PDB file of C-alpha atoms in Angstrom:
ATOM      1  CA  UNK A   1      31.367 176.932  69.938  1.00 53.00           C
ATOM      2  CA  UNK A   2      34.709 178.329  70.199  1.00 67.00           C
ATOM      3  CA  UNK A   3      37.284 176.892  68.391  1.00 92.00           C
ATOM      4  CA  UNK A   4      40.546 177.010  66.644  1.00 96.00           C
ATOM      5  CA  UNK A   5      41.257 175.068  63.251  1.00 96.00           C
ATOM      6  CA  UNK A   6      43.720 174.707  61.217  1.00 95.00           C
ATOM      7  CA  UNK A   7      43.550 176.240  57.731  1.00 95.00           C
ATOM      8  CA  UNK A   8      44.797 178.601  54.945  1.00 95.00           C
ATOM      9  CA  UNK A   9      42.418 181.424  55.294  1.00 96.00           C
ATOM     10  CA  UNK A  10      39.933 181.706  52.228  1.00 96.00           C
ATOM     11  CA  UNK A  11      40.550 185.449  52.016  1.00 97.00           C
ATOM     12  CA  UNK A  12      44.310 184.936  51.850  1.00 97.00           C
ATOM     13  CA  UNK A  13      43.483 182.450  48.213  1.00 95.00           C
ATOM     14  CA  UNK A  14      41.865 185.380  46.667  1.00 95.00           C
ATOM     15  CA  UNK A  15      44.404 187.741  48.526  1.00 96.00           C
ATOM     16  CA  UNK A  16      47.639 186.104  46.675  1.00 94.00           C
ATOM     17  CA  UNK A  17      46.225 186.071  42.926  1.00 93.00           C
ATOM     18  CA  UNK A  18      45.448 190.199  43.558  1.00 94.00           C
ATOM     19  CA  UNK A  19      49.200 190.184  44.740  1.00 94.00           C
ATOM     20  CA  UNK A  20      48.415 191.484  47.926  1.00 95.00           C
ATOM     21  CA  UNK A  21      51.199 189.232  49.783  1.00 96.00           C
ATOM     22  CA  UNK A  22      55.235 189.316  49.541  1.00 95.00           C
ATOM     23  CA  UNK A  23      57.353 186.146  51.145  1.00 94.00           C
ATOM     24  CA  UNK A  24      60.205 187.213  49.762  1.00 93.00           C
ATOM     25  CA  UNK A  25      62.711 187.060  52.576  1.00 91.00           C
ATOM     26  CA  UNK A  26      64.443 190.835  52.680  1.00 87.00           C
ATOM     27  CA  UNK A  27      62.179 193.161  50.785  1.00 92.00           C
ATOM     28  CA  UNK A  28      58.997 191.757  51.258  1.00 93.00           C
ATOM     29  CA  UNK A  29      56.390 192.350  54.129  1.00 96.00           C
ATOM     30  CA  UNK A  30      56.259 191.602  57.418  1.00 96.00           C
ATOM     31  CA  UNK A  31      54.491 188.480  58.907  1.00 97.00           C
ATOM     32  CA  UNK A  32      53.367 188.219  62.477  1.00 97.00           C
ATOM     33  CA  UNK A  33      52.137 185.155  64.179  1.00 98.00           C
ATOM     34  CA  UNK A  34      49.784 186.105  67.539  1.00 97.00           C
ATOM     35  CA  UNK A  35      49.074 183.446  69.735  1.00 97.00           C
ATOM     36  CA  UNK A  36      45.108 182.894  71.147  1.00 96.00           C
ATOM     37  CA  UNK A  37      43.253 181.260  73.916  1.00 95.00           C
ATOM     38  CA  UNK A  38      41.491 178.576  73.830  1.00 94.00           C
ATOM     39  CA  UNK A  39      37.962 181.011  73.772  1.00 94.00           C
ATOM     40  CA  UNK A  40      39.405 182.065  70.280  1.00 96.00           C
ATOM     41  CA  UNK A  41      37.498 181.684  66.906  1.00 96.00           C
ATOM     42  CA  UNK A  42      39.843 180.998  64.095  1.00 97.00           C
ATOM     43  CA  UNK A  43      39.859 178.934  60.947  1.00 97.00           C
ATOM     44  CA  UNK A  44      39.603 179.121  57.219  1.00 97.00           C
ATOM     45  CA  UNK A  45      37.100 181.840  57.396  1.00 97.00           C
ATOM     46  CA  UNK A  46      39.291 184.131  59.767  1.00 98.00           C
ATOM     47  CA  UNK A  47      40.067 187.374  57.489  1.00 98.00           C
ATOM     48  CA  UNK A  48      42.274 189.339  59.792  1.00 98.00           C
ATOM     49  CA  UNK A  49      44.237 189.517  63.118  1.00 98.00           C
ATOM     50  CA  UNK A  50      42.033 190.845  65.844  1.00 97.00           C
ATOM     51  CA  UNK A  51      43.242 191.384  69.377  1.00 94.00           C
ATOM     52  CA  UNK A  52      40.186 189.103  70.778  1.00 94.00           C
ATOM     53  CA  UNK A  53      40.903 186.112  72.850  1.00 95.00           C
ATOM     54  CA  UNK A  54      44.234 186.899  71.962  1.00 95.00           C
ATOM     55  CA  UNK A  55      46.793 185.698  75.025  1.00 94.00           C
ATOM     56  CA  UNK A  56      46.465 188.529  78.032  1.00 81.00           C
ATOM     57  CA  UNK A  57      50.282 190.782  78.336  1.00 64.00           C
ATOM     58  CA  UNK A  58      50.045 189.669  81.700  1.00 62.00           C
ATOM     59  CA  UNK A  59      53.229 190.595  84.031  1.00 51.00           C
ATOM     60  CA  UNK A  60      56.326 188.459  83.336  1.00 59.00           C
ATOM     61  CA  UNK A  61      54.595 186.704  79.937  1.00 67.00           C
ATOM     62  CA  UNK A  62      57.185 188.130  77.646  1.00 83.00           C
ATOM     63  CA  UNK A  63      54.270 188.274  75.485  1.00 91.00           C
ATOM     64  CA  UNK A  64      53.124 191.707  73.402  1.00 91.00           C
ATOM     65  CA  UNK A  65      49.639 192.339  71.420  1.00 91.00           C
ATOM     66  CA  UNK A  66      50.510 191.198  68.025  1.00 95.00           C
ATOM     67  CA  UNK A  67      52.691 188.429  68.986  1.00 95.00           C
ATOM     68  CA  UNK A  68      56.001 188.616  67.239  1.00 95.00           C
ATOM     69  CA  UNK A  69      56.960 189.384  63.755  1.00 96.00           C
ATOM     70  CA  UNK A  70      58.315 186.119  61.758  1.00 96.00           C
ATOM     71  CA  UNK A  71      61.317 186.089  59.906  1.00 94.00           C
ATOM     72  CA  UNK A  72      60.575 184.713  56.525  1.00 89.00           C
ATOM     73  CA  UNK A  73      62.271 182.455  53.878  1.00 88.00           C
ATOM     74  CA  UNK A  74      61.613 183.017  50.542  1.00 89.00           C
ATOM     75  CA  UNK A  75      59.243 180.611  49.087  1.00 93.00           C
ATOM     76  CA  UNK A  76      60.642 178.037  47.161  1.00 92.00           C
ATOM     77  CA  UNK A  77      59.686 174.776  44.958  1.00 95.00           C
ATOM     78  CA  UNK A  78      59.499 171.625  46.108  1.00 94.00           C
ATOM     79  CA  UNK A  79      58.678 169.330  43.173  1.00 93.00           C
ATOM     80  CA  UNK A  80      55.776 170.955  41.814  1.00 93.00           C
ATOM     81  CA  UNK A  81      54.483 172.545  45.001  1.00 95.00           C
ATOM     82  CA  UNK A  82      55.398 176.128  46.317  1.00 94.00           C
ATOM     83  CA  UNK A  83      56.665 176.315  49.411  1.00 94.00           C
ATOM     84  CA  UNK A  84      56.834 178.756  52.000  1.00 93.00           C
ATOM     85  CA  UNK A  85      58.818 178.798  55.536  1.00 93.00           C
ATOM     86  CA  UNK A  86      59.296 180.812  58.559  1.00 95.00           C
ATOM     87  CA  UNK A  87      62.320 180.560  61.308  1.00 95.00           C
ATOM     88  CA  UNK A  88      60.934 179.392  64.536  1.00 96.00           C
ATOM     89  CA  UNK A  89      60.068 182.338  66.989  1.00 96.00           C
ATOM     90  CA  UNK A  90      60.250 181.747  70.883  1.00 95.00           C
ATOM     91  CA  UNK A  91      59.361 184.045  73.473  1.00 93.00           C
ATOM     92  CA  UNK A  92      61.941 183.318  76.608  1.00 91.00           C
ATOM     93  CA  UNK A  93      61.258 184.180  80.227  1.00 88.00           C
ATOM     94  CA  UNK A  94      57.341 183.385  79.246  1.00 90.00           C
ATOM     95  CA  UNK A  95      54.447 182.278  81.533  1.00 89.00           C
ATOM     96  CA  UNK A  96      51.414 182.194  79.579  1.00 91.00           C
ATOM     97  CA  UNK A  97      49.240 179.565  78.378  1.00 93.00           C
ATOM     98  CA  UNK A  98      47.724 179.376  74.256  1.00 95.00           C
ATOM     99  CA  UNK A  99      45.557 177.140  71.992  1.00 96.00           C
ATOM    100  CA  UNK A 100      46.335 178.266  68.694  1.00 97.00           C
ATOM    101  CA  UNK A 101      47.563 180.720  66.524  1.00 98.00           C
ATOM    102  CA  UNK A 102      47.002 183.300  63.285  1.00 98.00           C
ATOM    103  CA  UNK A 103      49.695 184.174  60.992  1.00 98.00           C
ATOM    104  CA  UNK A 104      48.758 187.494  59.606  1.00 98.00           C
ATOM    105  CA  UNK A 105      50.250 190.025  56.850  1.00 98.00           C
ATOM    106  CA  UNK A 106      51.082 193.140  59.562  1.00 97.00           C
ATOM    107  CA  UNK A 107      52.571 195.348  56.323  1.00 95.00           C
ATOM    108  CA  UNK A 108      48.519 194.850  54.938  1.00 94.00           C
ATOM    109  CA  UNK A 109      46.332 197.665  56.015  1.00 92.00           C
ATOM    110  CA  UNK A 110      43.836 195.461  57.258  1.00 95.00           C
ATOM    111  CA  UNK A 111      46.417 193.023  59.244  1.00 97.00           C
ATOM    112  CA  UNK A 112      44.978 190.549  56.587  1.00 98.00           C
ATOM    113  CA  UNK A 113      45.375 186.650  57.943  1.00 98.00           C
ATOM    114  CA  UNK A 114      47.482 183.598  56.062  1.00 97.00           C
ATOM    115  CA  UNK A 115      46.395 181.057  58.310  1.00 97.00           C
ATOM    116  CA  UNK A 116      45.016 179.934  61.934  1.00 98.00           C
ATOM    117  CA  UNK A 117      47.155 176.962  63.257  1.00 97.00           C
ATOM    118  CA  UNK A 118      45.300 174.916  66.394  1.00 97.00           C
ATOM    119  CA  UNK A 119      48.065 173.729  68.924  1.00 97.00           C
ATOM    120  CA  UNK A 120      45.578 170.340  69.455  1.00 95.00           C
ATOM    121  CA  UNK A 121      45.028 172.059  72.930  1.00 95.00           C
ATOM    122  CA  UNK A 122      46.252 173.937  75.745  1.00 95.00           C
ATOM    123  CA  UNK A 123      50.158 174.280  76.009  1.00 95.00           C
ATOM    124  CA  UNK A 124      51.184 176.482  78.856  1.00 92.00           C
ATOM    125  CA  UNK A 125      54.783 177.539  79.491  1.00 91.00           C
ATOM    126  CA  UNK A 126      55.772 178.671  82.864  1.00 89.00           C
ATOM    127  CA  UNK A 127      58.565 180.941  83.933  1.00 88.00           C
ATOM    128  CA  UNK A 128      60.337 179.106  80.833  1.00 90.00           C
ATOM    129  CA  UNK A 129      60.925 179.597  76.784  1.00 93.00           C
ATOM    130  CA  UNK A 130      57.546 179.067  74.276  1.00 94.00           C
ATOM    131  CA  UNK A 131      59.281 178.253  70.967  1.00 96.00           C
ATOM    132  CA  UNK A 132      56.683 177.675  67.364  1.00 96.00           C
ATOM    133  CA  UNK A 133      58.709 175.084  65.698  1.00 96.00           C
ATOM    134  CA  UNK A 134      57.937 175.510  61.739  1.00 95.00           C
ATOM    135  CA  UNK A 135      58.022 172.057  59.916  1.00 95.00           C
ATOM    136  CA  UNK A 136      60.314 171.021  56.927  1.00 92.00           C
ATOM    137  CA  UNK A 137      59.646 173.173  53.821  1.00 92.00           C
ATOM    138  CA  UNK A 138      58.490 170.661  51.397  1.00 93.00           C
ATOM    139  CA  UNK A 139      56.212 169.804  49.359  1.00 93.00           C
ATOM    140  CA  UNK A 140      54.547 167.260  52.372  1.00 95.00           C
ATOM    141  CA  UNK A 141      54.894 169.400  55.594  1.00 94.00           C
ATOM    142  CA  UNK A 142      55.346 172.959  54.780  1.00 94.00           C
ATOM    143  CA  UNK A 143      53.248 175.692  56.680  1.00 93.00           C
ATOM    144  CA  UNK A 144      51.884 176.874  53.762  1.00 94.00           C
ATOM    145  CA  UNK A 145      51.925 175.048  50.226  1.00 92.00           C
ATOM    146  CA  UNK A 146      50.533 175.838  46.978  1.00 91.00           C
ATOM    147  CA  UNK A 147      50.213 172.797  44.685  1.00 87.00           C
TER     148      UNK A 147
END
């Protein structure tokens, strides 16, 4: 079955204690966040980006292989849990339709994932703007938390 779940990849848990990731906001790397199909595989034991299933650069999607490069804020604490936050990223003048995607670590050699984020199903935007709307960074909603 194909199928996208939410979840900090596994890899990426090892991957931070071997300091293999940087959030910090202007010198550390770059995070992209690809969107997927619903045919798409990803979840906690996703290790990397891979171009498969990923939305089609169709004509007029405004949409590029590797999705679009996030702009990061550096982690901070919230109570006792680390927190760490993206701005939102839209794509305007899009027609395409996703399930899910991966945030991965493009400045890692192996495009290394963070984490696979299901959308709960299909959205489609057509002719219009596709915006990923990060949550509050606290210790409760945060895209990614360590606690």
């Amino acid at each position: 079955i194909m199928a996208i779940t939410s979840a900090v990849c596994n890899s990426f848990k090892t991957e931070v204690l071997q300091a293999e990731h940087n959030f910090t906001a202007s010198s550390g790397n770059t995070f992209n966040l690809a969107l997927y199909t619903s045919s798409a595989t990803l979840n906690k034991s996703t290790t990397a980006y891979s171009s498969s299933n990923e939305i089609s650069n169709t004509s007029g999607s405004a949409y590029s292989a590797k999705g679009k490069a996030l702009t990061s804020v550096t982690p901070a604490l919230s109570t006792d849990t680390a927190c760490c936050d993206f701005a939102d990223v839209s794509w305007t003048s899009a027609s395409f339709t996703a399930n899910g995607c991966l945030i991965f670590n493009d400045s890692h050699s192996s495009d290394a994932a963070v984490c696979a984020i299901a959308f709960g199903g299909d959205k489609t935007v057509s002719s219009g703007t596709f915006t990923i709307q990060f949550p509050t960074a606290d210790a409760s909603n945060a895209i990614l938390r360590i606690a």
